[in-house]
Tab-separated table of N, CA and C in Angstrom:
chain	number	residue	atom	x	y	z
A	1	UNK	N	68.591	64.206	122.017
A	1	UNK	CA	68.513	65.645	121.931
A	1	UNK	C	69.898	66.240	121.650
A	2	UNK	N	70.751	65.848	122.696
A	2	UNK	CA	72.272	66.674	122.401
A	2	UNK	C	72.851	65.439	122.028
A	3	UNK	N	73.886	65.585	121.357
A	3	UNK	CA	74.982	64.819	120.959
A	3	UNK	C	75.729	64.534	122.340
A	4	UNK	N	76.472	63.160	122.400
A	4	UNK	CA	77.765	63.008	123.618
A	4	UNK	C	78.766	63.845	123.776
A	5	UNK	N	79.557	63.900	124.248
A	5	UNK	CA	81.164	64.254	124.164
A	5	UNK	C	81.529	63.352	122.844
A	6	UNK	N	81.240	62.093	123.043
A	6	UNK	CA	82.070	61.314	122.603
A	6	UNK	C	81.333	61.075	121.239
A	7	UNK	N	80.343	61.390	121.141
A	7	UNK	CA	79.540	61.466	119.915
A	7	UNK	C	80.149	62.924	119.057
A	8	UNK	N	80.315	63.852	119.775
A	8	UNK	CA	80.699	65.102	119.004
A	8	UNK	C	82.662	64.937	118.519
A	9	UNK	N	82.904	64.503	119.503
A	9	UNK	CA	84.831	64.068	119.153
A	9	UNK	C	84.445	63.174	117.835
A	10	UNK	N	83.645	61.923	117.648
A	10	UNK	CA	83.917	61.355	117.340
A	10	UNK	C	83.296	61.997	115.276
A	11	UNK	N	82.354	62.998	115.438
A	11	UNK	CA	82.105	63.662	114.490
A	11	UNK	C	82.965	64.791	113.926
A	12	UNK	N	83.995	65.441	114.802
A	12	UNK	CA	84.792	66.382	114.583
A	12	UNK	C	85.973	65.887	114.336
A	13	UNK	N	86.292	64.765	114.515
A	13	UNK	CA	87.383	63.607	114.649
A	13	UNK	C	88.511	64.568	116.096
A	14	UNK	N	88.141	64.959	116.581
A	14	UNK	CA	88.858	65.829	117.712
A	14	UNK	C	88.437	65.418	119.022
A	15	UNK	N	89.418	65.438	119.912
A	15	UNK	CA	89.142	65.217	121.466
A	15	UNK	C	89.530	66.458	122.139
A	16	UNK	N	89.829	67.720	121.396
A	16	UNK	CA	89.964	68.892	121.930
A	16	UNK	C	88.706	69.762	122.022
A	17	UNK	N	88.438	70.081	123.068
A	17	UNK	CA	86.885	71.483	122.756
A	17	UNK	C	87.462	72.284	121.679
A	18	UNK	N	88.491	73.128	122.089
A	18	UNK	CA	88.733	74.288	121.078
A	18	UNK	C	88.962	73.975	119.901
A	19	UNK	N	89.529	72.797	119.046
A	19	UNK	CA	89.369	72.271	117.997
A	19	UNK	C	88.035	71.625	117.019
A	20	UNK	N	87.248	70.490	118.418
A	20	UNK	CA	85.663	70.847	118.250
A	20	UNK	C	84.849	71.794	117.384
A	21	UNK	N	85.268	72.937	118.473
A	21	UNK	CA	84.473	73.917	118.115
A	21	UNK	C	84.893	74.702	116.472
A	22	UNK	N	86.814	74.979	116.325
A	22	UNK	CA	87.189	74.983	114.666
A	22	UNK	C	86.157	74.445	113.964
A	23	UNK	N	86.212	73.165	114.544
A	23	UNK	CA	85.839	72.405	113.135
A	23	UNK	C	84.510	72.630	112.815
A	24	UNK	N	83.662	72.946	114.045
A	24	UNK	CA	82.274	73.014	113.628
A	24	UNK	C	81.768	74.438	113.019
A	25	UNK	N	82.517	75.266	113.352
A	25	UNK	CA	82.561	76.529	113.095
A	25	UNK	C	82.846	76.544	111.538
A	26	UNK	N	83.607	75.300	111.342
A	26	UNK	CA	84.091	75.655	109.626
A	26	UNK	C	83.265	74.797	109.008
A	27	UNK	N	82.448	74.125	109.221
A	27	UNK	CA	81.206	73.123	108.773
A	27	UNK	C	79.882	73.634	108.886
A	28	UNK	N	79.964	75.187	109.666
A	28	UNK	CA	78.847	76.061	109.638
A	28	UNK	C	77.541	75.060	110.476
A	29	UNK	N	77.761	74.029	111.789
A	29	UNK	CA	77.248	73.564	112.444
A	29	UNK	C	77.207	74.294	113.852
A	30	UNK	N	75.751	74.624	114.280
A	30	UNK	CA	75.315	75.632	114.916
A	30	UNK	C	75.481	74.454	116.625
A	31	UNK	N	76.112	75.399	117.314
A	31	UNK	CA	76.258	74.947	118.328
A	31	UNK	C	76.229	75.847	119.618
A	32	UNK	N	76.476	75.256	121.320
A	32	UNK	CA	76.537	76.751	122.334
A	32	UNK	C	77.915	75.413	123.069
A	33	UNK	N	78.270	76.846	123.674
A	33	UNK	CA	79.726	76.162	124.683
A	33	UNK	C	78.711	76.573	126.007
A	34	UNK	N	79.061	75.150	126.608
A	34	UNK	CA	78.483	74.669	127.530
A	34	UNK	C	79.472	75.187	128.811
A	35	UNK	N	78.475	75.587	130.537
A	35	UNK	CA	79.493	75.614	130.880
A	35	UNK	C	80.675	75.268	131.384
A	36	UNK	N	81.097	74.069	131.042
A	36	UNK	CA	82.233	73.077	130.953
A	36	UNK	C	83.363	73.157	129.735
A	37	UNK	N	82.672	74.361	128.602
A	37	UNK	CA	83.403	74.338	127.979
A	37	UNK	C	83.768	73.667	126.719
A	38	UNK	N	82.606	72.640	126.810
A	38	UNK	CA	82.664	71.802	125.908
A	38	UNK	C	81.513	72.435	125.170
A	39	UNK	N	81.574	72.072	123.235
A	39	UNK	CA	80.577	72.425	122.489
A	39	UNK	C	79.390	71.202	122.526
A	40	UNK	N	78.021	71.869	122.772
A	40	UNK	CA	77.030	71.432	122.940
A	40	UNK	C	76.169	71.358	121.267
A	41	UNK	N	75.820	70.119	120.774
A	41	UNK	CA	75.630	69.687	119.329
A	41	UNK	C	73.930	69.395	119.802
A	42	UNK	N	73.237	69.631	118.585
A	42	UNK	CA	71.640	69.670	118.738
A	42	UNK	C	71.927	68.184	117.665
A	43	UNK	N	71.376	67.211	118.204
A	43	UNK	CA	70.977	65.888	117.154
A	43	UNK	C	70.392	66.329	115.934
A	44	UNK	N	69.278	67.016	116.499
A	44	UNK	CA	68.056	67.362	114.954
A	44	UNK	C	68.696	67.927	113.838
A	45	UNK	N	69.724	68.806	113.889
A	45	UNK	CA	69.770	70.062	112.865
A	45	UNK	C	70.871	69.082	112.198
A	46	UNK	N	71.650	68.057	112.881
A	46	UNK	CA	72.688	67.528	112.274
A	46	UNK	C	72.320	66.804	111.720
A	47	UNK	N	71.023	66.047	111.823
A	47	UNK	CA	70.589	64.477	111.143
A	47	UNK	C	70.129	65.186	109.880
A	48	UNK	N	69.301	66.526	110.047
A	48	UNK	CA	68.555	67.212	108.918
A	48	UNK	C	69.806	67.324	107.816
A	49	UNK	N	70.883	68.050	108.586
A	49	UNK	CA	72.007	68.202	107.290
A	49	UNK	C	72.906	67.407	106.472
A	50	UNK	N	72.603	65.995	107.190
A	50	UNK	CA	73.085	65.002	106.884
A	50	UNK	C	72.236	64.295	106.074
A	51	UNK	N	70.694	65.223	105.551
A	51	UNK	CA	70.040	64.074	104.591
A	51	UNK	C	68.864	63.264	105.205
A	52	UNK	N	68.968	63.598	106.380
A	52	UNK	CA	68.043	62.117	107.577
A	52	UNK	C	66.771	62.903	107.921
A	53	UNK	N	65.985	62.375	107.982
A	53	UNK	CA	64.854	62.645	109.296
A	53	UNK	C	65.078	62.842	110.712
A	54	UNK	N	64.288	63.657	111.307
A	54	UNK	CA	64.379	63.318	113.077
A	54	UNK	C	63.062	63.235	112.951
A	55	UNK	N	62.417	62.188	113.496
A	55	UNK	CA	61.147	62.227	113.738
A	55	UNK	C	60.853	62.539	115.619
A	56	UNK	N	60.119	63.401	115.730
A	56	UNK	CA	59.638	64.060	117.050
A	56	UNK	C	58.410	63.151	117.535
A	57	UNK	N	57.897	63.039	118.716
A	57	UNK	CA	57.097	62.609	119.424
A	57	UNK	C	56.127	63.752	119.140
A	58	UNK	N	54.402	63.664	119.052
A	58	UNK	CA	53.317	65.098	118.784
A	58	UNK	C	53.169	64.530	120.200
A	59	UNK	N	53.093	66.114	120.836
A	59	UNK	CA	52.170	65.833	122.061
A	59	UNK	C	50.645	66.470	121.940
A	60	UNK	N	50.409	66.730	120.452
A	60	UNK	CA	49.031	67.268	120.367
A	60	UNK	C	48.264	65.899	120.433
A	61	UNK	N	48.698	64.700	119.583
A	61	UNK	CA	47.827	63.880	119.395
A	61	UNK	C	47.952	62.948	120.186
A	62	UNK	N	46.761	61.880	121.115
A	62	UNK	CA	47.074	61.251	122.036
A	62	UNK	C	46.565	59.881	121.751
A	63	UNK	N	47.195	58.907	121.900
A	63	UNK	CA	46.164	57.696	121.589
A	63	UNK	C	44.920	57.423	121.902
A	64	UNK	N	44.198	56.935	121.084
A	64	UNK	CA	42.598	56.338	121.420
A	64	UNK	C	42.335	54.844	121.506
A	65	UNK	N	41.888	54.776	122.625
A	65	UNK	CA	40.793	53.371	122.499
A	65	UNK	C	40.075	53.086	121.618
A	66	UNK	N	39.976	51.805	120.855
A	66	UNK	CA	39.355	51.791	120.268
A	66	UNK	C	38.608	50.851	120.267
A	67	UNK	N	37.631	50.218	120.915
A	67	UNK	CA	36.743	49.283	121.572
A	67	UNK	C	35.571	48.863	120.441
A	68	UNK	N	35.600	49.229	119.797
A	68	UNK	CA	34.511	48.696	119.000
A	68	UNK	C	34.715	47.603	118.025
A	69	UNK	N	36.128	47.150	118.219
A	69	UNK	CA	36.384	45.635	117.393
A	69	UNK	C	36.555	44.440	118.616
A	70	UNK	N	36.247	44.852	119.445
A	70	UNK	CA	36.188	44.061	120.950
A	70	UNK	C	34.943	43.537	121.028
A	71	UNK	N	35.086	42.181	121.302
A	71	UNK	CA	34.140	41.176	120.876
A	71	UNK	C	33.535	40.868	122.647
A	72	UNK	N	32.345	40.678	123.245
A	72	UNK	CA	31.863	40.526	124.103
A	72	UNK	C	32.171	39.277	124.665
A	73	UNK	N	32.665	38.502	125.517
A	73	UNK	CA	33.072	37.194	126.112
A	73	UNK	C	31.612	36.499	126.302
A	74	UNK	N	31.448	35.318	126.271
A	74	UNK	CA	30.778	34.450	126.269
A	74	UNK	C	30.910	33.388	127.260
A	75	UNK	N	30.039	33.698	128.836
A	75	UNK	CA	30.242	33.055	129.297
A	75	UNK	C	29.087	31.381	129.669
């Protein structure tokens, strides 16, 4: 869901928040300052801008049984 610390330094090439945040600010990557201060990175919007998929879990659809290729035991 969120990026690391060390996942976001390591994308901003920075170990500073306030630089962090420059850089993302100038890459037009949407972020919130956490309250620690540190910038808080959404995975999804970055993989999207990078070209990638995020594929999500549906919680509409749920698995089914499907019993009718289930063969009766023979005892």
């Amino acid at each position: 869901m969120l990026l690391t610390p060390e996942e976001v330094a390591g994308l901003t090439g920075y170990r500073k928040p306030s630089a962090q945040i420059r850089w993302l600010n100038a890459q037009q990557i949407p972020y919130l300052v956490g309250g620690d201060g540190l910038p808080k990175v959404l995975r999804a919007p970055l993989i999207e801008r990078l070209g990638g998929s995020y594929a999500q879990l549906s919680t509409e659809q749920e698995p089914q049984l499907r019993l009718d290729r289930v063969q009766p035991s023979k005892r």
